[in-house]
Coordinates of C-alpha atoms in Angstrom, one line a residue:
M1 CA 116.3 -24.2 -177.2
L2 CA 113.1 -23.8 -179.0
T3 CA 111.1 -26.9 -179.0
V4 CA 109.8 -28.2 -182.2
G5 CA 106.9 -30.6 -183.2
V6 CA 106.1 -32.1 -186.5
V7 CA 102.7 -32.6 -188.0
I8 CA 102.3 -35.0 -191.2
L9 CA 99.0 -35.9 -192.5
T10 CA 98.5 -39.1 -194.6
M11 CA 96.1 -40.7 -196.5
G12 CA 97.6 -44.0 -196.4
D13 CA 98.6 -44.4 -200.0
R14 CA 102.4 -43.5 -199.6
P15 CA 103.6 -45.8 -196.9
K16 CA 107.2 -46.0 -198.6
E17 CA 107.8 -42.3 -198.9
L18 CA 106.3 -41.7 -195.5
Q19 CA 108.8 -43.8 -193.8
A20 CA 111.4 -42.1 -195.8
L21 CA 110.5 -38.9 -194.7
L22 CA 110.3 -40.1 -190.8
T23 CA 113.8 -41.4 -191.2
S24 CA 114.9 -37.9 -192.6
V25 CA 113.1 -36.3 -189.4
A26 CA 114.9 -38.5 -187.2
A27 CA 118.4 -37.8 -188.7
Q28 CA 118.2 -33.8 -188.0
E29 CA 120.8 -32.7 -185.8
G30 CA 120.2 -31.2 -182.5
A31 CA 116.7 -32.0 -180.0
P32 CA 114.8 -34.3 -181.5
A33 CA 111.4 -33.2 -182.3
R34 CA 107.8 -34.5 -181.1
V35 CA 106.5 -35.9 -184.0
V36 CA 102.5 -36.9 -184.7
V37 CA 101.3 -38.7 -188.2
L38 CA 97.4 -38.3 -188.6
G39 CA 96.0 -40.6 -190.7
Q40 CA 92.7 -38.9 -192.4
G41 CA 90.0 -41.7 -191.8
V42 CA 92.3 -44.2 -192.7
S43 CA 94.1 -46.7 -190.7
L44 CA 98.2 -46.2 -190.1
P45 CA 101.2 -48.4 -190.6
D46 CA 103.8 -49.3 -188.2
L47 CA 105.6 -46.2 -187.5
R48 CA 109.2 -45.7 -186.2
D49 CA 109.7 -45.8 -182.6
G50 CA 108.9 -42.3 -180.7
V51 CA 106.4 -41.2 -183.7
A52 CA 103.0 -40.8 -182.5
A53 CA 100.1 -42.4 -184.4
V54 CA 96.3 -40.4 -184.6
E55 CA 93.8 -42.1 -187.0
L56 CA 91.0 -39.5 -187.2
P57 CA 88.0 -41.0 -187.9
E58 CA 87.3 -39.4 -191.2
N59 CA 89.4 -36.9 -193.8
L60 CA 89.0 -33.5 -191.9
G61 CA 90.6 -31.8 -195.1
I62 CA 94.0 -30.3 -194.8
P63 CA 93.1 -27.5 -192.8
G64 CA 91.1 -29.4 -190.5
G65 CA 94.0 -32.1 -190.1
R66 CA 96.6 -29.6 -189.4
N67 CA 94.2 -28.0 -186.7
A68 CA 94.1 -31.5 -185.1
G69 CA 97.8 -32.0 -185.3
V70 CA 98.4 -28.7 -183.8
Q71 CA 95.8 -29.8 -181.1
W72 CA 97.4 -33.1 -180.3
L73 CA 100.7 -31.2 -179.6
R74 CA 99.1 -28.6 -177.1
E75 CA 97.9 -31.7 -175.4
H76 CA 100.8 -33.6 -175.3
G77 CA 103.3 -31.0 -173.9
G78 CA 103.2 -28.3 -176.4
V79 CA 105.9 -27.1 -178.6
D80 CA 107.4 -23.5 -179.5
V81 CA 107.2 -24.0 -183.3
V82 CA 105.2 -26.6 -185.4
L83 CA 106.5 -28.1 -188.8
I84 CA 104.1 -29.4 -191.1
L85 CA 105.5 -31.7 -193.8
D86 CA 104.1 -33.3 -197.0
D87 CA 104.0 -37.0 -196.3
D88 CA 105.5 -37.8 -199.8
G89 CA 108.4 -35.0 -199.1
L90 CA 111.8 -35.6 -197.7
L91 CA 114.3 -33.4 -195.8
P92 CA 117.6 -33.8 -197.8
Q93 CA 119.6 -31.7 -195.3
T94 CA 120.7 -32.8 -192.0
D95 CA 120.5 -29.2 -190.4
T96 CA 117.1 -28.0 -191.3
L97 CA 115.4 -28.2 -187.9
R98 CA 118.4 -26.4 -186.3
L99 CA 118.1 -23.6 -189.0
V100 CA 114.5 -23.4 -188.4
R101 CA 115.2 -22.8 -184.2
E102 CA 117.8 -20.6 -185.0
A103 CA 115.7 -18.2 -187.4
F104 CA 112.9 -18.3 -184.9
T105 CA 115.0 -17.4 -182.0
A106 CA 117.1 -14.6 -183.9
N107 CA 113.8 -12.6 -184.9
P108 CA 111.1 -12.7 -182.3
R109 CA 108.6 -11.0 -184.9
L110 CA 109.2 -14.0 -187.4
G111 CA 106.1 -16.0 -187.3
I112 CA 106.2 -18.1 -190.2
V113 CA 108.9 -19.8 -192.1
G114 CA 108.3 -21.1 -196.0
F115 CA 110.7 -23.8 -197.4
R116 CA 111.8 -24.2 -200.8
I117 CA 110.2 -27.2 -202.4
A118 CA 112.2 -28.8 -205.2
D119 CA 111.9 -32.0 -207.2
E120 CA 114.2 -34.7 -207.5
A121 CA 116.4 -32.9 -209.8
G122 CA 116.5 -29.7 -207.7
T123 CA 114.0 -27.7 -209.5
S124 CA 111.2 -25.4 -207.8
Q125 CA 108.0 -25.6 -210.0
R126 CA 106.6 -22.1 -210.6
R127 CA 103.6 -22.8 -208.0
H128 CA 105.9 -23.7 -205.6
V129 CA 107.6 -20.1 -205.3
P130 CA 105.2 -17.8 -202.8
R131 CA 105.8 -14.8 -205.2
L132 CA 103.7 -13.6 -208.3
A133 CA 105.0 -15.1 -211.4
G134 CA 107.0 -17.6 -209.5
S135 CA 110.4 -15.5 -209.5
G136 CA 113.4 -16.1 -207.7
P137 CA 113.2 -19.8 -206.1
L138 CA 116.7 -19.3 -205.0
V139 CA 116.4 -16.1 -203.0
S140 CA 115.2 -16.0 -199.6
G141 CA 113.1 -13.0 -198.1
P142 CA 109.8 -11.6 -196.9
V143 CA 106.9 -12.7 -198.7
T144 CA 102.9 -12.8 -198.0
T145 CA 102.2 -16.6 -198.1
F146 CA 103.8 -19.7 -197.8
L147 CA 103.7 -23.3 -199.3
G148 CA 101.5 -26.2 -197.6
G149 CA 103.8 -28.6 -198.1
A150 CA 106.8 -27.7 -195.8
H151 CA 106.5 -25.0 -193.4
A152 CA 107.2 -23.7 -189.8
I153 CA 104.7 -21.8 -187.7
R154 CA 105.6 -20.1 -184.0
M155 CA 102.9 -21.5 -181.6
R156 CA 102.3 -18.2 -180.7
V157 CA 101.0 -17.0 -183.8
I158 CA 98.7 -19.9 -184.1
D159 CA 97.5 -18.7 -180.4
E160 CA 96.5 -15.4 -181.3
V161 CA 95.1 -15.3 -185.1
G162 CA 93.4 -18.6 -184.9
E163 CA 93.6 -22.0 -186.5
F164 CA 93.8 -22.8 -190.1
P165 CA 90.4 -22.2 -191.7
A166 CA 88.9 -25.9 -191.7
Q167 CA 85.9 -25.3 -194.0
F168 CA 88.5 -24.6 -196.9
F169 CA 88.9 -28.3 -196.9
Y170 CA 91.7 -27.8 -199.4
A171 CA 93.6 -24.8 -201.1
H172 CA 94.3 -21.2 -200.1
E173 CA 94.3 -22.0 -196.5
E174 CA 97.8 -21.3 -195.9
T175 CA 97.3 -17.8 -197.7
D176 CA 94.2 -17.0 -195.5
F177 CA 96.6 -17.9 -192.2
A178 CA 99.3 -15.8 -193.7
W179 CA 97.1 -12.6 -194.2
R180 CA 95.8 -13.0 -190.6
A181 CA 99.2 -13.5 -189.1
L182 CA 100.4 -10.6 -191.3
D183 CA 97.6 -8.4 -190.2
A184 CA 98.8 -9.1 -186.7
G185 CA 102.3 -7.9 -187.5
W186 CA 104.1 -10.8 -187.8
Q187 CA 106.6 -11.6 -190.5
I188 CA 106.6 -14.5 -193.1
D189 CA 109.9 -15.5 -194.6
Y190 CA 110.7 -17.8 -197.7
R191 CA 114.2 -19.6 -196.9
A192 CA 115.8 -21.2 -200.1
D193 CA 117.9 -22.8 -197.9
L194 CA 115.6 -24.8 -196.0
V195 CA 114.5 -27.3 -198.6
L196 CA 112.0 -30.0 -199.2
T197 CA 112.3 -32.7 -201.8
H198 CA 109.1 -33.5 -203.5
P199 CA 107.7 -35.1 -206.8
R200 CA 107.0 -33.2 -209.4
T201 CA 103.4 -32.9 -209.7
A202 CA 100.3 -30.9 -211.0
A203 CA 98.0 -29.2 -208.6
S204 CA 95.1 -30.2 -211.0
R205 CA 95.4 -33.8 -210.2
H206 CA 93.2 -33.5 -207.3
A207 CA 89.3 -33.8 -208.5
V208 CA 88.3 -30.8 -206.0
Y209 CA 91.2 -28.8 -207.5
Y210 CA 89.2 -26.2 -209.6
R211 CA 86.1 -25.8 -208.0
N212 CA 87.7 -25.7 -204.4
T213 CA 90.6 -22.8 -205.9
G214 CA 87.4 -20.7 -207.3
R215 CA 85.4 -20.8 -204.2
N216 CA 88.2 -20.5 -201.6
R217 CA 89.4 -17.9 -203.8
V218 CA 86.1 -16.1 -203.3
W219 CA 86.1 -16.8 -199.6
L220 CA 89.6 -15.8 -198.9
A221 CA 88.7 -12.2 -200.2
K222 CA 85.6 -12.0 -198.2
R223 CA 86.8 -12.7 -195.1
N224 CA 90.0 -10.6 -195.1
L225 CA 90.4 -7.7 -197.4
P226 CA 88.9 -4.3 -197.0
A227 CA 85.1 -4.3 -198.9
V228 CA 86.2 -2.2 -201.6
L229 CA 88.9 -4.3 -202.4
V230 CA 87.1 -7.6 -202.5
P231 CA 85.5 -7.0 -206.2
V232 CA 88.8 -5.6 -207.7
Y233 CA 90.8 -8.6 -206.1
L234 CA 88.6 -11.1 -207.5
A235 CA 88.2 -9.7 -210.9
S236 CA 91.6 -9.5 -211.1
W237 CA 92.0 -13.5 -210.2
A238 CA 89.1 -14.2 -212.8
A239 CA 91.2 -12.3 -215.4
Y240 CA 94.3 -14.4 -214.7
T241 CA 92.4 -18.0 -214.2
L242 CA 91.3 -17.0 -218.0
V243 CA 94.7 -16.0 -219.1
Q244 CA 95.7 -19.4 -218.0
R245 CA 93.7 -21.2 -220.4
P246 CA 92.6 -24.3 -218.2
P247 CA 90.9 -27.3 -219.8
L248 CA 87.3 -26.2 -220.4
S249 CA 85.9 -28.8 -217.9
G250 CA 88.4 -27.1 -215.1
L251 CA 87.2 -23.8 -216.1
K252 CA 83.5 -24.7 -215.8
S253 CA 84.5 -25.9 -211.9
W254 CA 86.5 -22.8 -211.0
W255 CA 83.4 -20.8 -212.1
A256 CA 81.1 -23.1 -210.2
G257 CA 83.1 -23.2 -207.2
F258 CA 83.6 -19.0 -207.4
F259 CA 79.8 -18.6 -207.7
E260 CA 79.5 -20.8 -204.9
G261 CA 81.7 -18.8 -202.9
V262 CA 79.7 -15.7 -203.7
R263 CA 76.5 -17.3 -202.5
T264 CA 78.0 -18.8 -199.6
A265 CA 79.4 -17.3 -196.4
C266 CA 82.3 -18.2 -194.8
P267 CA 82.7 -16.4 -191.1
P268 CA 84.2 -14.6 -189.4
R269 CA 85.1 -11.6 -191.3
H270 CA 87.8 -9.7 -190.2
P271 CA 89.0 -7.1 -192.6
M272 CA 92.7 -6.4 -192.5
R273 CA 93.9 -2.8 -191.8
W274 CA 94.8 -0.7 -194.8
R275 CA 98.5 -0.4 -193.4
T276 CA 98.5 -4.5 -194.0
V277 CA 97.2 -3.9 -197.4
W278 CA 100.2 -1.6 -198.4
R279 CA 102.7 -3.7 -196.5
M280 CA 101.5 -6.6 -198.8
T281 CA 101.1 -4.5 -202.0
R282 CA 104.9 -3.6 -201.1
L283 CA 105.8 -7.4 -200.9
G284 CA 104.4 -7.9 -204.3
R285 CA 100.5 -9.0 -203.3
V286 CA 97.1 -7.7 -203.8
V287 CA 96.9 -4.7 -206.1
K288 CA 99.8 -6.3 -208.1
V289 CA 97.5 -9.3 -209.1
L290 CA 95.9 -7.2 -211.7
V291 CA 99.3 -6.3 -213.4
T292 CA 100.2 -9.7 -213.5
A293 CA 96.8 -11.1 -215.0
I294 CA 97.0 -8.2 -217.5
R295 CA 100.2 -9.6 -218.6

């Protein structure tokens, strides 16, 4: 049976939600998961018995915090699969971990499983569906990225392609990791039957949203795409951003981040193979971004 570790990051501002999430994890069928909660530069409250508490000296950002959680699991015996959950989410079903184990056992090339994130009414926001235009939230299948709020990664994938990009701090770190996993030959599945209940929110609630989104989109392309595709990809996303008509302050921050990404390096650069580009295109990514932007 595959062993599962659960990593949860918190800023300490959602104690009730965190306790509810831990209760839902403890209620899962089968062998218990090894759970670690990491406080991002904050003190942690008392947690359930059996849950490890790690207080990081500072806020490492989302990718840096996840890397710290994975490292803790390595140092404490290791696991086969790492499950990462938002601290204000909830697992409404008790068979989630069992289904995760079964999925990775059945398909040796399955590297990442993304969950469906739904609000209290059971509706998934468009931005929470890892397909262009947010189509088919109730349809499972292969995708090219995954949602950070609820996903499971085979530890062998992290061993092979490396950690999340800590320099990103927030935004697009999942896509960067996903593209490296795809280029290494791993499969990413979106599973509509694996649900994390999560409050309905706007991504723009974060003060750094627009700037980091613009900057990290450039870094994502510069790190992973063949050189000839970088300007095409970035021009497409710039057009798409304009079509979305964000507030003027947000648009200014986005462009500031975009040009910061152009000016600054975010090594290492490992351009993916062209067969990976073709595979992603068939799954509805990269080149088709331009079509979506025009629409």
